[in-house]
Amino acid sequence: MLNGFLALLLCQLLGELVVLASGVPVPGPVVGMVLLLLALVVFKRTPKSVRLVSEGLLRHLAFLYVPAGVGLMVHLEMISHYWLAILVALLVSTFVTLLVTVLIFRLLGRLNGPTKGSSALSGSSGEAK
Amino acid sequence: MEFWVYFAAKPLFWLIVTLAVFMFALALNRRSGGTPFLHPVLVSMAVIISFLLVTGTRYETYFEGAQFIHFLLGPATVALAVPLFDHFERIKKMWFVLLVACISGAVTAIVSVLLVGLMFDLPTEVLLSLAPKSVTSPIAIGIVEKIGGYPSLAAGLVLITGAMGCLMSALVFKLLNVTDDAVKGFTLGLAAHGFGTAYAFETSAVAGAFAGLAMGMTGLLTAFLLPVVISLMGFN
């Protein structure tokens, strides 16, 4: 368990170092995630300790959002100014995003043509029912 | 009153408040049948913000305790590699379809929110905080720190987006007659990150797995794409 936690922290540190050295505009932990993924692909399996810590962290991911979320209070005045614009922007954009993503799947399914519909995606579920 | 002054200045007190309020919010959400309206994170935020405002506590004081929880977002982001690796075989098989869907969805999310925001003449910092709203918070916070918005505003907007995505997905799936659980899951994870993933798992395990995959891919792609899109649209 401690091994796993150390592995995650080391990946994050390496990620931060890569970002610092290269100046790419990506958060350090994201680079750390890529590094860990590469390591897992090379080793072809997830060590038990890494899995234990990762699943523990991800199961309680929602809880980790709370401190940053409470930071909204700093912006209460600004939000009371712009709340309508922000709300409309979020509503429209989220709706369009859902729409476009589904349509792309449909389009690519069609492009694959008669060779068994929407390819591997529909294989395991849904459509067949 | 004297002990209040003493404890309110201690990190321990705010750690306990955060944990206790979140556990209460979880219980409340479970009792209400898991509706996105009463998402535990949104409820916790509302309760803690009210508490801080009533007691006249500054956010900085609160954060001195809560930062220990906040810090774990870093290793948790790294940990997203594990579910990505779990689905690696499936991803390899259909990488092209998933990649195209993910890029189009992620770019749509960024561009559409910026366009509507521009129509309303929102200030640049607010626009930049809105841009990564479809990305899971730890990554969105990292992105906004890089591009120059307000990270804490972004975190809040991400959470609201997640709840909206869950609520609207049912309508969109009905409208477009989507029956494939993999497509449903991937779409939810892309548009509504962690909230969408949790919601997709209620549909089926397949939907949940694809949602988790979409959340990881969208976060990764957006981290690389967003700075490019923003400079193309003429911000900084």
Coordinates of C-alpha atoms in Angstrom, one line a residue:
Chain A
M1 CA 0.0 0.0 0.0
L2 CA 2.8 2.4 0.9
N3 CA 4.7 1.2 -2.1
G4 CA 1.8 2.2 -4.3
F5 CA 1.4 5.6 -2.7
L6 CA 5.1 6.2 -3.2
A7 CA 4.8 5.2 -6.8
L8 CA 1.9 7.7 -7.4
L9 CA 3.8 10.5 -5.7
L10 CA 7.0 9.7 -7.7
C11 CA 5.1 9.8 -11.0
Q12 CA 3.6 13.1 -10.0
L13 CA 7.1 14.5 -9.1
L14 CA 8.5 13.3 -12.4
G15 CA 5.5 14.8 -14.2
E16 CA 6.1 18.2 -12.5
L17 CA 9.8 18.0 -13.4
V18 CA 9.0 17.3 -17.1
V19 CA 6.6 20.2 -17.1
L20 CA 9.1 22.5 -15.5
A21 CA 11.9 21.5 -17.8
S22 CA 9.9 21.5 -21.1
G23 CA 7.4 24.4 -20.3
V24 CA 4.5 22.4 -21.9
P25 CA 1.2 24.0 -20.7
V26 CA -0.1 20.8 -19.1
P27 CA -0.6 20.1 -15.4
G28 CA 2.2 18.1 -13.8
P29 CA -0.1 15.3 -12.4
V30 CA -1.5 14.8 -16.0
V31 CA 2.1 14.1 -17.3
G32 CA 2.5 11.9 -14.2
M33 CA -0.7 9.9 -15.3
V34 CA 0.8 9.4 -18.8
L35 CA 4.1 8.2 -17.2
L36 CA 2.3 5.7 -15.0
L37 CA 0.2 4.5 -17.9
L38 CA 3.5 3.9 -19.9
A39 CA 5.0 2.1 -17.0
L40 CA 1.9 -0.2 -16.6
V41 CA 2.0 -0.9 -20.4
V42 CA 5.7 -1.8 -20.2
F43 CA 5.2 -4.0 -17.1
K44 CA 1.9 -5.4 -18.7
R45 CA 0.2 -5.5 -15.2
T46 CA -0.8 -3.2 -12.3
P47 CA 1.1 -4.0 -9.1
K48 CA -1.3 -4.8 -6.2
S49 CA -0.1 -1.9 -4.1
V50 CA -0.7 0.6 -6.9
R51 CA -4.1 -0.8 -7.6
L52 CA -5.1 -0.7 -3.9
V53 CA -4.1 3.0 -3.4
S54 CA -5.4 4.1 -6.8
E55 CA -8.8 2.5 -6.4
G56 CA -9.0 3.9 -2.8
L57 CA -8.3 7.4 -4.1
L58 CA -10.6 7.2 -7.1
R59 CA -13.5 5.8 -5.0
H60 CA -13.4 8.9 -2.8
L61 CA -12.5 11.3 -5.7
A62 CA -15.7 13.4 -5.1
F63 CA -14.6 14.1 -1.5
L64 CA -11.3 15.5 -2.7
Y65 CA -13.1 18.2 -4.8
V66 CA -14.7 19.8 -1.7
P67 CA -11.9 22.2 -0.5
A68 CA -11.5 23.7 -4.0
G69 CA -15.2 23.8 -4.4
V70 CA -15.6 25.8 -1.2
G71 CA -13.3 28.3 -2.9
L72 CA -16.3 29.5 -4.9
M73 CA -17.1 31.7 -1.8
V74 CA -14.2 34.0 -2.8
H75 CA -16.0 34.7 -6.1
L76 CA -19.5 35.1 -4.7
E77 CA -19.7 38.7 -5.7
M78 CA -18.6 38.1 -9.2
I79 CA -20.9 35.1 -9.6
S80 CA -23.9 37.2 -8.4
H81 CA -23.0 39.6 -11.3
Y82 CA -22.6 37.1 -14.1
W83 CA -24.7 34.1 -12.8
L84 CA -27.2 34.2 -15.7
A85 CA -24.5 34.3 -18.4
I86 CA -22.6 31.5 -16.7
L87 CA -25.7 29.4 -16.3
V88 CA -26.8 29.8 -19.9
A89 CA -23.2 29.1 -21.2
L90 CA -22.9 25.9 -19.1
L91 CA -26.4 24.7 -20.1
V92 CA -26.0 25.3 -23.9
S93 CA -22.5 24.0 -24.0
T94 CA -23.2 20.8 -22.1
F95 CA -26.3 20.1 -24.3
V96 CA -24.4 20.7 -27.5
T97 CA -21.4 18.6 -26.3
L98 CA -23.7 15.6 -25.5
L99 CA -25.4 16.0 -28.9
V100 CA -22.2 16.3 -30.9
T101 CA -20.5 13.3 -29.2
V102 CA -23.5 11.0 -29.9
L103 CA -23.7 12.3 -33.5
I104 CA -20.0 11.6 -34.1
F105 CA -20.5 8.0 -32.9
R106 CA -23.5 7.7 -35.3
L107 CA -21.6 9.2 -38.2
L108 CA -18.5 6.9 -37.7
G109 CA -20.9 3.9 -37.3
R110 CA -22.4 4.8 -40.7
L111 CA -19.0 5.3 -42.3
N112 CA -18.1 1.8 -41.3
G113 CA -21.0 0.9 -43.5
P114 CA -22.7 -2.5 -43.8
T115 CA -19.8 -4.3 -42.0
K116 CA -21.9 -5.0 -38.9
G117 CA -23.2 -1.5 -38.0
S118 CA -21.4 0.7 -35.5
S119 CA -18.4 -1.7 -35.3
A120 CA -17.0 -3.0 -32.0
L121 CA -18.9 -0.5 -29.9
S122 CA -22.3 -2.1 -30.2
G123 CA -20.9 -5.6 -29.8
S124 CA -21.3 -6.0 -26.1
S125 CA -24.6 -4.4 -25.4
G126 CA -27.5 -2.1 -26.4
E127 CA -28.3 -2.3 -30.1
A128 CA -28.9 -6.1 -30.1
K129 CA -31.6 -5.9 -27.4
Chain B
M1 CA -16.1 31.6 22.8
E2 CA -12.4 31.4 23.6
F3 CA -12.1 27.8 22.6
W4 CA -13.8 28.7 19.3
V5 CA -11.0 31.2 18.5
Y6 CA -8.5 28.5 19.5
F7 CA -9.9 25.7 17.4
A8 CA -10.9 27.7 14.4
A9 CA -7.3 28.6 13.8
K10 CA -6.3 24.9 13.8
P11 CA -6.1 22.8 10.6
L12 CA -7.5 19.8 12.5
F13 CA -10.8 21.6 13.0
W14 CA -11.4 22.3 9.3
L15 CA -10.4 18.8 8.4
I16 CA -13.0 17.4 10.7
V17 CA -15.7 19.9 9.4
T18 CA -15.0 18.9 5.8
L19 CA -15.1 15.2 6.5
A20 CA -18.2 15.4 8.7
V21 CA -20.2 17.6 6.3
F22 CA -19.3 15.3 3.4
M23 CA -20.4 12.2 5.2
F24 CA -23.7 14.0 6.1
A25 CA -24.1 15.0 2.4
L26 CA -23.4 11.4 1.3
A27 CA -26.1 10.1 3.6
L28 CA -28.5 12.8 2.4
N29 CA -27.9 11.9 -1.2
R30 CA -28.4 8.2 -0.6
R31 CA -31.7 8.8 1.2
S32 CA -32.9 11.0 -1.8
G33 CA -32.2 8.1 -4.2
G34 CA -29.0 9.6 -5.7
T35 CA -30.4 12.6 -7.5
P36 CA -27.8 14.8 -9.2
F37 CA -29.6 17.9 -7.7
L38 CA -28.4 16.8 -4.2
H39 CA -24.9 15.7 -5.3
P40 CA -22.8 15.3 -2.1
V41 CA -20.1 17.7 -3.4
L42 CA -22.6 20.4 -4.2
V43 CA -24.4 20.0 -0.8
S44 CA -21.0 20.0 1.1
M45 CA -20.0 23.2 -0.7
A46 CA -23.2 24.9 0.2
V47 CA -23.1 23.8 3.8
I48 CA -19.4 24.7 4.4
I49 CA -19.7 28.0 2.6
S50 CA -22.7 29.0 4.6
F51 CA -20.9 27.9 7.8
L52 CA -17.8 30.0 7.0
L53 CA -20.0 33.1 6.0
V54 CA -22.0 32.8 9.2
T55 CA -18.9 32.5 11.5
G56 CA -17.1 35.2 9.5
T57 CA -14.2 32.8 8.7
R58 CA -12.0 33.6 5.8
Y59 CA -11.5 31.0 3.0
E60 CA -7.7 31.1 3.7
T61 CA -8.2 30.0 7.3
Y62 CA -10.4 27.1 6.1
F63 CA -8.0 26.1 3.4
E64 CA -5.1 25.8 5.9
G65 CA -6.9 22.7 7.1
A66 CA -8.5 21.6 3.9
Q67 CA -5.3 21.8 1.9
F68 CA -4.3 18.3 3.1
I69 CA -7.4 16.9 1.4
H70 CA -6.9 19.1 -1.7
F71 CA -3.3 17.9 -2.0
L72 CA -4.5 14.3 -2.7
L73 CA -6.0 15.5 -6.0
G74 CA -2.5 15.3 -7.5
P75 CA -1.9 11.5 -6.8
A76 CA -5.6 10.9 -7.6
T77 CA -5.0 12.3 -11.1
V78 CA -2.0 10.1 -11.6
A79 CA -4.1 7.2 -10.4
L80 CA -6.5 7.6 -13.4
A81 CA -3.8 5.7 -15.3
V82 CA -5.0 2.5 -13.6
P83 CA -8.6 2.4 -15.1
L84 CA -7.2 3.5 -18.4
F85 CA -4.8 0.6 -18.4
D86 CA -7.6 -1.8 -17.4
H87 CA -9.4 -1.0 -20.6
F88 CA -6.3 -0.8 -22.7
E89 CA -7.1 -3.8 -24.9
R90 CA -10.6 -2.4 -25.7
I91 CA -9.2 1.0 -26.3
K92 CA -6.5 -0.4 -28.7
K93 CA -9.2 -2.1 -30.8
M94 CA -11.3 0.9 -31.4
W95 CA -8.9 3.7 -30.7
F96 CA -9.8 5.6 -33.9
V97 CA -13.5 5.9 -33.3
L98 CA -12.9 6.8 -29.6
L99 CA -10.2 9.3 -30.4
V100 CA -12.3 11.1 -33.1
A101 CA -15.4 11.2 -30.8
C102 CA -13.3 12.4 -27.9
I103 CA -11.5 15.2 -29.8
S104 CA -14.8 16.4 -31.4
G105 CA -16.6 16.3 -28.1
A106 CA -13.8 18.0 -26.1
V107 CA -13.3 20.8 -28.7
T108 CA -17.1 21.3 -28.9
A109 CA -17.2 21.6 -25.1
I110 CA -14.5 24.3 -25.1
V111 CA -15.6 26.3 -28.1
S112 CA -19.3 26.3 -27.4
V113 CA -18.9 27.5 -23.8
L114 CA -16.5 30.3 -24.9
L115 CA -18.8 31.4 -27.7
V116 CA -21.8 31.7 -25.5
G117 CA -19.7 33.4 -22.8
L118 CA -18.4 35.9 -25.4
M119 CA -21.9 36.7 -26.5
F120 CA -22.6 37.7 -22.9
D121 CA -19.4 39.8 -22.7
L122 CA -18.0 37.8 -19.8
P123 CA -14.6 39.0 -18.6
T124 CA -11.6 37.0 -19.9
E125 CA -10.7 35.5 -16.5
V126 CA -14.3 34.1 -16.2
L127 CA -14.2 32.8 -19.7
L128 CA -10.9 31.0 -19.1
S129 CA -12.3 29.5 -15.9
L130 CA -15.3 28.3 -17.9
A131 CA -13.3 26.7 -20.7
P132 CA -12.3 23.4 -19.0
K133 CA -15.8 22.8 -17.5
S134 CA -16.2 19.3 -19.0
V135 CA -12.9 18.1 -17.5
T136 CA -12.6 16.3 -14.1
S137 CA -11.8 18.9 -11.4
P138 CA -8.2 17.9 -10.6
I139 CA -7.2 18.3 -14.2
A140 CA -9.4 21.4 -14.7
I141 CA -7.8 23.1 -11.7
G142 CA -4.3 22.3 -13.1
I143 CA -5.3 23.7 -16.6
V144 CA -6.8 26.9 -15.2
E145 CA -3.7 27.5 -13.0
K146 CA -1.7 27.3 -16.3
I147 CA -3.9 29.5 -18.6
G148 CA -4.7 32.2 -16.1
G149 CA -8.4 31.9 -14.8
Y150 CA -9.6 31.4 -11.3
P151 CA -8.9 27.8 -10.2
S152 CA -11.5 27.7 -7.5
L153 CA -14.2 29.2 -9.8
A154 CA -13.3 26.6 -12.4
A155 CA -13.6 23.8 -9.8
G156 CA -17.1 25.0 -8.9
L157 CA -18.2 25.4 -12.5
V158 CA -17.0 21.9 -13.3
L159 CA -19.2 20.5 -10.5
I160 CA -22.2 22.3 -11.8
T161 CA -21.5 21.1 -15.3
G162 CA -21.4 17.5 -14.1
A163 CA -24.8 17.7 -12.5
M164 CA -26.3 19.4 -15.6
G165 CA -24.8 16.7 -17.9
C166 CA -26.4 13.9 -15.9
L167 CA -29.8 15.7 -15.9
M168 CA -29.7 16.5 -19.7
S169 CA -28.3 13.1 -20.9
A170 CA -31.6 11.3 -20.5
L171 CA -33.2 13.9 -22.9
V172 CA -30.5 13.7 -25.5
F173 CA -30.4 9.9 -25.5
K174 CA -34.1 9.8 -26.0
L175 CA -34.0 12.6 -28.6
L176 CA -31.4 10.8 -30.7
N177 CA -32.7 7.3 -29.8
V178 CA -29.4 6.0 -28.3
T179 CA -29.6 2.5 -27.1
D180 CA -25.9 1.4 -27.0
D181 CA -24.7 1.5 -23.4
A182 CA -21.1 2.0 -24.6
V183 CA -22.0 5.2 -26.5
K184 CA -24.2 6.4 -23.5
G185 CA -21.3 5.9 -21.1
F186 CA -18.6 7.4 -23.3
T187 CA -20.8 10.5 -23.9
L188 CA -21.6 10.9 -20.2
G189 CA -18.0 10.6 -19.2
L190 CA -16.9 13.1 -21.8
A191 CA -19.5 15.8 -21.1
A192 CA -19.9 15.3 -17.3
H193 CA -16.6 13.7 -16.1
G194 CA -16.8 12.1 -12.6
F195 CA -20.5 12.9 -12.1
G196 CA -21.3 11.4 -15.4
T197 CA -19.2 8.3 -14.7
A198 CA -20.9 7.6 -11.4
Y199 CA -24.3 8.1 -13.1
A200 CA -23.3 5.8 -16.0
F201 CA -22.4 3.0 -13.6
E202 CA -26.1 3.0 -12.6
T203 CA -27.1 2.2 -16.2
S204 CA -24.7 -0.7 -16.6
A205 CA -21.0 -1.8 -16.0
V206 CA -20.3 -1.4 -19.7
A207 CA -21.6 2.2 -19.6
G208 CA -19.5 2.9 -16.4
A209 CA -16.3 1.5 -17.9
F210 CA -16.6 3.6 -21.1
A211 CA -17.5 6.7 -19.0
G212 CA -14.4 6.3 -16.9
L213 CA -12.4 5.9 -20.1
A214 CA -13.9 9.0 -21.6
M215 CA -13.2 11.0 -18.5
G216 CA -9.5 10.1 -18.6
M217 CA -9.2 10.7 -22.3
T218 CA -11.1 14.0 -22.2
G219 CA -8.9 15.2 -19.3
L220 CA -5.7 14.3 -21.1
L221 CA -6.7 15.7 -24.5
T222 CA -8.1 18.9 -23.1
A223 CA -4.9 19.5 -21.1
F224 CA -3.1 19.5 -24.4
L225 CA -5.8 21.0 -26.7
L226 CA -7.1 23.9 -24.5
P227 CA -4.0 26.1 -24.7
V228 CA -4.0 25.7 -28.5
V229 CA -7.8 26.4 -28.9
I230 CA -7.5 29.4 -26.6
S231 CA -4.7 31.0 -28.5
L232 CA -6.4 30.2 -31.8
M233 CA -9.5 32.1 -30.5
G234 CA -7.4 35.1 -29.7
F235 CA -7.0 34.8 -25.9
N236 CA -3.4 35.5 -24.6

